[in-house]
Tab-separated table of N, CA and C in Angstrom:
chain	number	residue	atom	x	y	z
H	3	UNK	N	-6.554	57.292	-0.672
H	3	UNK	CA	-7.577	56.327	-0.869
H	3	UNK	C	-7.130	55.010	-0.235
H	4	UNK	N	-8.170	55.136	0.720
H	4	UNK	CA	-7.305	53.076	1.723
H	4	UNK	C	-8.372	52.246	0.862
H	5	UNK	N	-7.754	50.816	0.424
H	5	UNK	CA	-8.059	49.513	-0.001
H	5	UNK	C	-8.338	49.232	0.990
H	6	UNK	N	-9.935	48.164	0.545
H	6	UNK	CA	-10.761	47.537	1.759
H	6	UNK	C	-9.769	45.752	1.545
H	7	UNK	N	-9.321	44.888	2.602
H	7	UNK	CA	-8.965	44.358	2.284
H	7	UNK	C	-10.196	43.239	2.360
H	8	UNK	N	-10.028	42.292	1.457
H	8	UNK	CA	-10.581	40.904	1.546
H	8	UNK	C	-10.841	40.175	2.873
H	9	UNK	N	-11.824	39.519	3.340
H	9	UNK	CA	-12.107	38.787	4.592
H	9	UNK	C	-12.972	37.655	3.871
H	10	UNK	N	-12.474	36.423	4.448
H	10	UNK	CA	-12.986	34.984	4.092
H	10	UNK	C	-12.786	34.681	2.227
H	11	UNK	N	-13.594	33.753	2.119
H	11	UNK	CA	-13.204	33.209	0.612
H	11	UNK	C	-14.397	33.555	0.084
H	12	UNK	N	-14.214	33.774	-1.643
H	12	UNK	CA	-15.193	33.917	-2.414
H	12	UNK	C	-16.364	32.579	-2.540
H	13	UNK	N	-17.699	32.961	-2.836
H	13	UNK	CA	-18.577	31.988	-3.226
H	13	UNK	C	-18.007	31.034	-4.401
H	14	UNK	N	-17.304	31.244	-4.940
H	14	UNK	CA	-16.179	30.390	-6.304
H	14	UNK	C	-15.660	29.940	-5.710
H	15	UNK	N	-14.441	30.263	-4.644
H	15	UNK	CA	-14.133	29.321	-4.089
H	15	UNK	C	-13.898	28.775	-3.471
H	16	UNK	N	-15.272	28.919	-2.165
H	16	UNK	CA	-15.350	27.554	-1.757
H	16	UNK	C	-16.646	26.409	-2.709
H	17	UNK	N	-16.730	26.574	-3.771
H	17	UNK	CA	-17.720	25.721	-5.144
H	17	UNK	C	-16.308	24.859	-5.568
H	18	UNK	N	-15.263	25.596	-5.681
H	18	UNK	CA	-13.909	25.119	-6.165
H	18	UNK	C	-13.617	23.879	-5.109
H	19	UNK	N	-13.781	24.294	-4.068
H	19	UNK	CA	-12.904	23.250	-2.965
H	19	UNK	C	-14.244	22.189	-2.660
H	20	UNK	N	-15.368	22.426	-2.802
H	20	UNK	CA	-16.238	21.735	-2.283
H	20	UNK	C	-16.161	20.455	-3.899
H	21	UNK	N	-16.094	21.354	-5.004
H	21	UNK	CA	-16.192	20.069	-6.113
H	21	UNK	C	-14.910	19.240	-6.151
H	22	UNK	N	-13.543	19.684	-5.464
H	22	UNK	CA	-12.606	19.329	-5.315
H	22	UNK	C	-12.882	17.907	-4.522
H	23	UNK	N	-13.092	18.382	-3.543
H	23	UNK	CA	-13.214	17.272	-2.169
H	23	UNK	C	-14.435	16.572	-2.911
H	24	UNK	N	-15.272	16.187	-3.935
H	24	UNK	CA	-16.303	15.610	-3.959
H	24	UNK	C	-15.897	14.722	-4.931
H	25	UNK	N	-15.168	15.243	-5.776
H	25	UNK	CA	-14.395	14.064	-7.159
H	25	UNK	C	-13.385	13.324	-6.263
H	26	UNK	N	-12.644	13.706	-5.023
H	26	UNK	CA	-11.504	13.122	-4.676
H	26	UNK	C	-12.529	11.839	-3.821
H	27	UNK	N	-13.899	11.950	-2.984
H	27	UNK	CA	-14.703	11.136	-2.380
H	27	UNK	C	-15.148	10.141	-3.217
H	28	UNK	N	-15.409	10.596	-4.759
H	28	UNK	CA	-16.033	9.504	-5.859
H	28	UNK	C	-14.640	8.339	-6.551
H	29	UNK	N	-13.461	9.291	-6.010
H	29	UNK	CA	-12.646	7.991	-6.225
H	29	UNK	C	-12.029	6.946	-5.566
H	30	UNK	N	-12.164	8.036	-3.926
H	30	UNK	CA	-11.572	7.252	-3.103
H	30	UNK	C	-12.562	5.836	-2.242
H	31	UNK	N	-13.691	6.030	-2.354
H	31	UNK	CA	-14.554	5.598	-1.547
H	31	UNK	C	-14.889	4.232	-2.385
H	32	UNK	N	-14.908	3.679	-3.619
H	32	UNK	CA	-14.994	2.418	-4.339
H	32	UNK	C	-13.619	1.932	-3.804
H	33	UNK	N	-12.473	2.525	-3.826
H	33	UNK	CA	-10.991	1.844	-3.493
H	33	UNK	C	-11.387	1.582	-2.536
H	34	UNK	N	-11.818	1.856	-1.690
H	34	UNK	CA	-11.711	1.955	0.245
H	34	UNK	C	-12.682	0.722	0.351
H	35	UNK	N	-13.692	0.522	-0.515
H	35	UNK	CA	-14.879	-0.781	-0.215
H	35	UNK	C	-14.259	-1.867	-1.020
H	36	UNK	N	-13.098	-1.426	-1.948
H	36	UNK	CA	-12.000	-2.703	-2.180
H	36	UNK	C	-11.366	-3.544	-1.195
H	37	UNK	N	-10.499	-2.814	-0.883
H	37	UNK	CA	-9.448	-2.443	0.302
H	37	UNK	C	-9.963	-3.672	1.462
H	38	UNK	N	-11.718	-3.072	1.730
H	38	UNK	CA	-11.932	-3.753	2.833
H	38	UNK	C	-12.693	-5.079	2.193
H	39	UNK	N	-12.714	-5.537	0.959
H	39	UNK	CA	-13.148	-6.803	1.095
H	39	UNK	C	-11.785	-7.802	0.782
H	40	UNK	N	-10.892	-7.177	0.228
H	40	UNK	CA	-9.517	-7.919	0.470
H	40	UNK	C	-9.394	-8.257	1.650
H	41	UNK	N	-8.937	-7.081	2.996
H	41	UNK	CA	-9.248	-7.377	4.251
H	41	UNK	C	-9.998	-8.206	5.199
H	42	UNK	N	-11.145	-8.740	4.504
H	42	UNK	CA	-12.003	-9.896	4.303
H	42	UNK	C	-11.404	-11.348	3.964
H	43	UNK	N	-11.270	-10.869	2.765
H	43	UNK	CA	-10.772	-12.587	1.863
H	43	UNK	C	-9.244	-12.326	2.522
H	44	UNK	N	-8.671	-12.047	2.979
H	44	UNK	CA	-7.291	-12.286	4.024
H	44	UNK	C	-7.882	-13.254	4.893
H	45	UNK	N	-8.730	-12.859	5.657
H	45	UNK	CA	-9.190	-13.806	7.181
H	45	UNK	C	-10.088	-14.623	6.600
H	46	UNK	N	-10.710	-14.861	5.140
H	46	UNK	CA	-11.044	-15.822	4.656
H	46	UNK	C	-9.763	-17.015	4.597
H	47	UNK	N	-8.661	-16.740	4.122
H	47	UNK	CA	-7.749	-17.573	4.090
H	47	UNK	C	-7.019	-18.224	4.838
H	48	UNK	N	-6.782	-17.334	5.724
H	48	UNK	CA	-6.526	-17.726	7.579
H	48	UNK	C	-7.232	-18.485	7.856
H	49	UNK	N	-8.395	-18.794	8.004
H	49	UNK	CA	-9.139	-19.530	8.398
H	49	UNK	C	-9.082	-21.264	8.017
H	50	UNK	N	-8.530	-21.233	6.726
H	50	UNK	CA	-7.998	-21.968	6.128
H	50	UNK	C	-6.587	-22.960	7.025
H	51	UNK	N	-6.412	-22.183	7.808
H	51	UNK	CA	-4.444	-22.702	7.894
H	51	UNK	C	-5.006	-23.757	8.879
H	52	UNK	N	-5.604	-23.892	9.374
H	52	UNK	CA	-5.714	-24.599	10.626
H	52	UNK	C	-5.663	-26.446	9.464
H	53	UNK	N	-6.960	-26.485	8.658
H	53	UNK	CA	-6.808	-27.271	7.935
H	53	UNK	C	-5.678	-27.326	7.065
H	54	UNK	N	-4.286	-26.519	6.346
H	54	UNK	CA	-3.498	-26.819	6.019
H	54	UNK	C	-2.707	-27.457	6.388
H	55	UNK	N	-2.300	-27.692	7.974
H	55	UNK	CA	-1.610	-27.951	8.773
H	55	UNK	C	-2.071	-29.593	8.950
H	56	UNK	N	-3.359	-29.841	9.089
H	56	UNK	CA	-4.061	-30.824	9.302
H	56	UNK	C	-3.415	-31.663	8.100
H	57	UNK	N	-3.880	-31.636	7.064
H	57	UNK	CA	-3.333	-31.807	5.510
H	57	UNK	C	-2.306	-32.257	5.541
H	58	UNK	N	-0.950	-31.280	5.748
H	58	UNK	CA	0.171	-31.282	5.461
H	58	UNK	C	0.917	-32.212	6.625
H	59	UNK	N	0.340	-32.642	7.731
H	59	UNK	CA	0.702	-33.392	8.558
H	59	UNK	C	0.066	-34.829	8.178
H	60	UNK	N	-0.809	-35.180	7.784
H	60	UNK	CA	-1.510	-36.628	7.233
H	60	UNK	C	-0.512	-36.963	5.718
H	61	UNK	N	-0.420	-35.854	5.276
H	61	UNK	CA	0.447	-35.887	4.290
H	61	UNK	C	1.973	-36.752	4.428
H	62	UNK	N	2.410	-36.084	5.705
H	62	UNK	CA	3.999	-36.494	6.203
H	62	UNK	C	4.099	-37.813	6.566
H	63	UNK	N	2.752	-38.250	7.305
H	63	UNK	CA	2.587	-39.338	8.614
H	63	UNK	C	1.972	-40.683	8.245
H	64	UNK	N	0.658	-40.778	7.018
H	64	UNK	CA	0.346	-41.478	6.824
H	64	UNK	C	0.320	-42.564	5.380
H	65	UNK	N	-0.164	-43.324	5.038
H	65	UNK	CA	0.276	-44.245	4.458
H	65	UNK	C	-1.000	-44.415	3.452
H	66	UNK	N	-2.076	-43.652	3.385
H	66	UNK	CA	-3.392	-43.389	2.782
H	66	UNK	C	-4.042	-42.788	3.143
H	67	UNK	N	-4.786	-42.151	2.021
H	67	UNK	CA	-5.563	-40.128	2.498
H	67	UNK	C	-6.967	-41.130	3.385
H	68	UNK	N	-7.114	-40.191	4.111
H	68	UNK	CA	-8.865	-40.548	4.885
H	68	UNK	C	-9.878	-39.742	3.791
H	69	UNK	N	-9.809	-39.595	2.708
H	69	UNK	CA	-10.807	-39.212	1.485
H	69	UNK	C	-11.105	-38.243	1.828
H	70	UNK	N	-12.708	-37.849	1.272
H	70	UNK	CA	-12.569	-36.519	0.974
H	70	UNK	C	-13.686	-35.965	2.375
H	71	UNK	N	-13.438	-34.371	2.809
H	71	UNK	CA	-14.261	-34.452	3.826
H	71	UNK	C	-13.628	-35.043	5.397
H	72	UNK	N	-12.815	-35.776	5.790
H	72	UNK	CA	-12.123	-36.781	6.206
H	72	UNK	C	-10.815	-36.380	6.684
H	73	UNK	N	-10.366	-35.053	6.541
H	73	UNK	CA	-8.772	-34.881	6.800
H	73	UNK	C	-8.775	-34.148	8.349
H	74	UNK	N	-9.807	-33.999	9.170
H	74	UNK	CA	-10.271	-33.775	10.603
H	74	UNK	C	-10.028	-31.640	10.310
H	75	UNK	N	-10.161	-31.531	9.517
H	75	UNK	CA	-10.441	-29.893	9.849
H	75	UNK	C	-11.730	-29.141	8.877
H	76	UNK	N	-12.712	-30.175	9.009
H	76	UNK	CA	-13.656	-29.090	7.584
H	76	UNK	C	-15.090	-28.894	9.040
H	77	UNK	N	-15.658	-27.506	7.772
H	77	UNK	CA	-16.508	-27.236	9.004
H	77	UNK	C	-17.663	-27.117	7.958
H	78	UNK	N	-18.711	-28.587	7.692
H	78	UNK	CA	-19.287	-28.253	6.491
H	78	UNK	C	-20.962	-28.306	7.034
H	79	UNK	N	-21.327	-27.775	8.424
H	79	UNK	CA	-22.579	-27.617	9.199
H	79	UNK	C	-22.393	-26.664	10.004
H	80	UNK	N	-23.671	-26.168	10.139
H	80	UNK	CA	-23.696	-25.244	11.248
H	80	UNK	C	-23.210	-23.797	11.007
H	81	UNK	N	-22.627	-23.033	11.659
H	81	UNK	CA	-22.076	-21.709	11.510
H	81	UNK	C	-20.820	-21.956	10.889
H	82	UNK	N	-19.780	-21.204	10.485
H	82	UNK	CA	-18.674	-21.247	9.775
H	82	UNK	C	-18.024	-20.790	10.827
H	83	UNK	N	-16.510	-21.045	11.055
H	83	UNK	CA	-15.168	-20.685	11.613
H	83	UNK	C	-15.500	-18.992	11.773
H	84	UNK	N	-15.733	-18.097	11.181
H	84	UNK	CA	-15.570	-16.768	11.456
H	84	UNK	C	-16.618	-16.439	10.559
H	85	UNK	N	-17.082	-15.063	10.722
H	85	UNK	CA	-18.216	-14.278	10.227
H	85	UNK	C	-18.379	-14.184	8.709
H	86	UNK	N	-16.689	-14.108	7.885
H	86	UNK	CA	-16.623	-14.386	6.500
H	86	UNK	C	-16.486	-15.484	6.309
H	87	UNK	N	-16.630	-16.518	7.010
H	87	UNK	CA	-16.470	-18.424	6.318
H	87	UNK	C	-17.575	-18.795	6.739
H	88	UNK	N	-18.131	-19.389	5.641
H	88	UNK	CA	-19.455	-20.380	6.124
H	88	UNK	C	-19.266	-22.081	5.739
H	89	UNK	N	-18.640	-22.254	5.293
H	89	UNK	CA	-17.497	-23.623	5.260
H	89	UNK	C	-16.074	-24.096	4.930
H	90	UNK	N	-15.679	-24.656	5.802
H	90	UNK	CA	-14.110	-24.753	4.776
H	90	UNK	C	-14.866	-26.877	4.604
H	91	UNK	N	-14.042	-27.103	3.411
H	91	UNK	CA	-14.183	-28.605	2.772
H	91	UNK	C	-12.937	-29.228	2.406
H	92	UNK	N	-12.910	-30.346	2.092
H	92	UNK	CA	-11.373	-30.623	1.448
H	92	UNK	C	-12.376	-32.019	0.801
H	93	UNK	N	-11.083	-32.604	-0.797
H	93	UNK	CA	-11.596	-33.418	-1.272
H	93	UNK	C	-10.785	-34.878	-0.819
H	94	UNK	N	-10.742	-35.801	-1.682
H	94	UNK	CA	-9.821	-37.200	-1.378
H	94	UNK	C	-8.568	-36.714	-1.248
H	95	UNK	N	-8.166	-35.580	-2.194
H	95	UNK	CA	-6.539	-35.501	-2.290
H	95	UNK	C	-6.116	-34.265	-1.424
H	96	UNK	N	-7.105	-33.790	-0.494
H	96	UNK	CA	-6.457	-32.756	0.485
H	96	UNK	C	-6.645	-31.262	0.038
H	97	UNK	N	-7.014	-31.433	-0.990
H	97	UNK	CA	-7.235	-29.606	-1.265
H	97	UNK	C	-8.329	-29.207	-0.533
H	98	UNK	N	-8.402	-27.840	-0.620
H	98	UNK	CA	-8.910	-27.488	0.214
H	98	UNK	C	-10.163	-26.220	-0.508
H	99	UNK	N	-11.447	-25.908	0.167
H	99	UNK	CA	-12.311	-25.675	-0.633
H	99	UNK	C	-12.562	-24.345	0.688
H	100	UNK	N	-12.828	-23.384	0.681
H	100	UNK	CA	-13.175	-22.307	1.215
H	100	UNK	C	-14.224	-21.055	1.274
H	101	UNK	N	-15.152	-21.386	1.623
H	101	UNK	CA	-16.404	-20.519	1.234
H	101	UNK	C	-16.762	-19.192	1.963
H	102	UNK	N	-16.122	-18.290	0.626
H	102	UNK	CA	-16.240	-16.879	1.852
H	102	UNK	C	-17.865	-16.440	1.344
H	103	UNK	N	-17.970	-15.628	2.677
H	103	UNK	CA	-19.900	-15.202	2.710
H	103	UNK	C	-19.362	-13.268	2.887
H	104	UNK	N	-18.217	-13.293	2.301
H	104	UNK	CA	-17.971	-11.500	2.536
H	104	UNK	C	-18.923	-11.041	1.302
H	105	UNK	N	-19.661	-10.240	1.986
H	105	UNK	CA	-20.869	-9.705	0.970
H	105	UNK	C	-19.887	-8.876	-0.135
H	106	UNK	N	-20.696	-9.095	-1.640
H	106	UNK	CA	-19.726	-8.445	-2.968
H	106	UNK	C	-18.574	-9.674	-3.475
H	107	UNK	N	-18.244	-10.464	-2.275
H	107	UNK	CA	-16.949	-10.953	-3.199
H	107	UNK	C	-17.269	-12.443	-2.388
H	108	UNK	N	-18.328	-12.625	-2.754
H	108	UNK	CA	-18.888	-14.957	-2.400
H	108	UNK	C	-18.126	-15.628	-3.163
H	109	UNK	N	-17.735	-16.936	-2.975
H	109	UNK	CA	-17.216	-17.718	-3.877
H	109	UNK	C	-16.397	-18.780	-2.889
H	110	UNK	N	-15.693	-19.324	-3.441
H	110	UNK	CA	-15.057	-20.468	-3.302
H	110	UNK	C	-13.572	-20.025	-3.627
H	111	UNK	N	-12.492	-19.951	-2.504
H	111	UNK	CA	-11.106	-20.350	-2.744
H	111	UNK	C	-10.586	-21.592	-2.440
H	112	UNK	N	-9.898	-21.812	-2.917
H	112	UNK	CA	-9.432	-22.983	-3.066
H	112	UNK	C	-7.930	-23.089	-2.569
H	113	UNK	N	-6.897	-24.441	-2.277
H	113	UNK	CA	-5.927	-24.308	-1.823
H	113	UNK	C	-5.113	-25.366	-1.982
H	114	UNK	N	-4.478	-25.671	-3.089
H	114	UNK	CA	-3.665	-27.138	-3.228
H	114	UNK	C	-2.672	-27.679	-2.824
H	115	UNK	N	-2.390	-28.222	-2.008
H	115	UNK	CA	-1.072	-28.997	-2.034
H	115	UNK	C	-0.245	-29.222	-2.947
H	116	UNK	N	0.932	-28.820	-3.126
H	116	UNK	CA	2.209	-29.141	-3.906
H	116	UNK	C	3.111	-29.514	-3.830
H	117	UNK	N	3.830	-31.123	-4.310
H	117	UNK	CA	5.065	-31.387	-3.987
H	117	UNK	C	6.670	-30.504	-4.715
H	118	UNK	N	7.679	-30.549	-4.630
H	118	UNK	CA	8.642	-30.294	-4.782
H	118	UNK	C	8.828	-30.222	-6.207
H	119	UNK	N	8.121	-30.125	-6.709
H	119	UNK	CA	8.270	-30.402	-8.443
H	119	UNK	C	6.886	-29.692	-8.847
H	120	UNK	N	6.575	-28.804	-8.060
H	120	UNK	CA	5.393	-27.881	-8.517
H	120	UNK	C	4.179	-28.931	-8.957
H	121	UNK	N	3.760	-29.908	-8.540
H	121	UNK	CA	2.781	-30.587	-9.206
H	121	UNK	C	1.616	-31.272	-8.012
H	122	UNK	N	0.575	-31.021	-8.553
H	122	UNK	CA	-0.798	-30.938	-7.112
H	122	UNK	C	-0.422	-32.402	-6.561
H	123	UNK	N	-0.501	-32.211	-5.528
H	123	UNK	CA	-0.170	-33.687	-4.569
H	123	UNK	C	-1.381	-34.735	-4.422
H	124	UNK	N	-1.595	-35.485	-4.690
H	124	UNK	CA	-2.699	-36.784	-4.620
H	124	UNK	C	-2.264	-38.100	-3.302
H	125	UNK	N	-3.630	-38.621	-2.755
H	125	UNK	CA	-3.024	-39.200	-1.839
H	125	UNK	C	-2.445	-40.773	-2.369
H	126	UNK	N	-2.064	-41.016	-3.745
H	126	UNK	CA	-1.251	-41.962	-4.187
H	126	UNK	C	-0.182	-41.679	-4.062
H	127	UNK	N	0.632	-40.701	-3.355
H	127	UNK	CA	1.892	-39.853	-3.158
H	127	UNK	C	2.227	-39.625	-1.977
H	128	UNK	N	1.628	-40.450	-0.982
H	128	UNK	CA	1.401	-40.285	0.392
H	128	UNK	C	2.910	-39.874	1.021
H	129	UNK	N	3.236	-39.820	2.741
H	129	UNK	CA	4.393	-40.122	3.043
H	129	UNK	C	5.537	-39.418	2.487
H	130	UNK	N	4.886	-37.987	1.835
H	130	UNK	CA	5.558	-37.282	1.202
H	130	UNK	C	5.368	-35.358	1.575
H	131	UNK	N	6.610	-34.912	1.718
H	131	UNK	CA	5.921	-34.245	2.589
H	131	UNK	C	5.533	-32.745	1.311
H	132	UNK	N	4.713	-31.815	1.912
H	132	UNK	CA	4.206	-30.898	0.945
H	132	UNK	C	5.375	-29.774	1.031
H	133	UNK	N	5.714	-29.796	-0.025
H	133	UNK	CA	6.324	-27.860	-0.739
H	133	UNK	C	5.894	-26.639	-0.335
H	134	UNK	N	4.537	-27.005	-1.036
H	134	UNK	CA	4.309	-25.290	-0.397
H	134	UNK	C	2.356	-25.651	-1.095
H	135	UNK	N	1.703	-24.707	-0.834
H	135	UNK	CA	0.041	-24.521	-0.990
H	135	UNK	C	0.020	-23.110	-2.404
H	136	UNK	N	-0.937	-23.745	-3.068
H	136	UNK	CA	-1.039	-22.642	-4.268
H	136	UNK	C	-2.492	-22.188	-3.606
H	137	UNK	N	-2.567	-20.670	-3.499
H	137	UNK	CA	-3.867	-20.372	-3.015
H	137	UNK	C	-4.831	-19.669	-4.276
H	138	UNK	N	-5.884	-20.102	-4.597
H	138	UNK	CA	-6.642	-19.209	-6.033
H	138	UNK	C	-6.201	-19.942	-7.104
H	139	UNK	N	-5.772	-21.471	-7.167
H	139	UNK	CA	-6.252	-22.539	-8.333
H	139	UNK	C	-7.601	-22.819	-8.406
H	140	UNK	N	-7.306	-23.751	-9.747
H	140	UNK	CA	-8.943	-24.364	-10.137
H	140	UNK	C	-9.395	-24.188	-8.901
H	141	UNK	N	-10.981	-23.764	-9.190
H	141	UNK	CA	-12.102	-24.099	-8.416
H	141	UNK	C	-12.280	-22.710	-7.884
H	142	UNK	N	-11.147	-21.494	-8.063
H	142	UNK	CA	-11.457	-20.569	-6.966
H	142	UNK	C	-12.599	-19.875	-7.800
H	143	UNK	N	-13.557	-19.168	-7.393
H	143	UNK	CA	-14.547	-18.525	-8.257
H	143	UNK	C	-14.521	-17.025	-7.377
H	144	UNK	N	-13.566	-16.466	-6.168
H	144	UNK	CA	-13.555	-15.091	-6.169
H	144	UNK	C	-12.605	-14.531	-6.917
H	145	UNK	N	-13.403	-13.287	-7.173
H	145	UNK	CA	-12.336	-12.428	-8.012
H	145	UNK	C	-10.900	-12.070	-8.015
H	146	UNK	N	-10.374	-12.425	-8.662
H	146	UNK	CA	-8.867	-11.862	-8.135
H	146	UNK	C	-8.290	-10.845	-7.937
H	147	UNK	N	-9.627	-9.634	-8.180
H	147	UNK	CA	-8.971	-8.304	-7.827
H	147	UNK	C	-9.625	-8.321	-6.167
H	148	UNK	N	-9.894	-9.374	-5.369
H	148	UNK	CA	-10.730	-9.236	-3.500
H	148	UNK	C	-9.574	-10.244	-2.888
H	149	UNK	N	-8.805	-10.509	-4.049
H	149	UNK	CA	-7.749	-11.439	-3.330
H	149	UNK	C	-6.835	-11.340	-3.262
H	150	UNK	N	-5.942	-11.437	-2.021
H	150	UNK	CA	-4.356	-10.619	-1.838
H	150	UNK	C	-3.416	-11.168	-2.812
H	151	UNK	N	-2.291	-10.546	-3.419
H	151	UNK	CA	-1.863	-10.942	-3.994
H	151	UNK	C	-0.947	-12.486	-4.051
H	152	UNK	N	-0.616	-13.103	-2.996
H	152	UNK	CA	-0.320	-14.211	-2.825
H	152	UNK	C	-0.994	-15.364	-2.973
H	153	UNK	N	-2.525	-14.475	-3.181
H	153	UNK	CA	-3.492	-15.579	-3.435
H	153	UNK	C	-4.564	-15.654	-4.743
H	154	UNK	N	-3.602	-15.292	-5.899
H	154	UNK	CA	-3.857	-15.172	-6.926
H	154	UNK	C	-3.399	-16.352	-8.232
H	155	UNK	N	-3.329	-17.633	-7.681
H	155	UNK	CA	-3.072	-18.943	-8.351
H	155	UNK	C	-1.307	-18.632	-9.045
């Protein structure tokens, strides 16, 4: 008596592999539309440096802030710096205000100046040079799970 052998897969399972691959799509595919609005609010922040630099050099050089609006890098008309910025702003004391337009994750980051003693820099402190920038203080209103981790206040 010869055994017929088996050819291709049962109707089970390929139901098995097809519900397989369909739970692994329902989890992976919300991560993946994460993923890419982080990838977003990254070049939201970049966008940013040009005015940090601006900042942090008026900071070193001068002898009183040019107020708010005033520090020669905001772009608060017209089109925005890149496709996810539709303004960057700054106030009297140099922080910095950032308006991403990445659809799902809008809002405002923000970006402070800090002297050497961890404490937000004001332009009564002039002639002093900056520490380092806290990115995702007061004012930021995107989520902190669309924002890289360095830029989580």
């Amino acid at each position: 008596m010869s055994k017929k052998l088996q050819q291709g897969f049962t109707l089970i399972e390929l139901m098995i592999v097809v519900a397989i691959i369909g739970i692994l799509a329902a989890i992976a595919l919300p991560a993946y539309q994460d993923y890419a609005k982080r990838a977003k609010i990254s070049e939201v922040i970049l966008a940013a440096s040009q005015c940090r630099t601006a900042v942090t050099e008026v900071y070193q050089t001068a002898s009183a802030g040019p107020g708010a609006n005033s520090w020669g890098c905001e772009v608060t008309t017209g089109a925005g710096p890149t496709q996810y910025v539709s303004r960057i702003e700054t106030d009297s004391d140099g922080k910095i205000y950032v308006q991403s337009s990445v659809t799902g994750a809008t809002g405002i980051i923000t970006l402070e100046p800090q002297d050497s003693a961890n404490q937000t820099m004001t332009t009564s402190t002039m002639s002093v040079q900056v520490y380092k920038w806290v990115c995702g203080g007061t004012g930021t209103t995107v989520l902190a799970n669309f924002r890289p981790g360095s830029c989580r206040g």
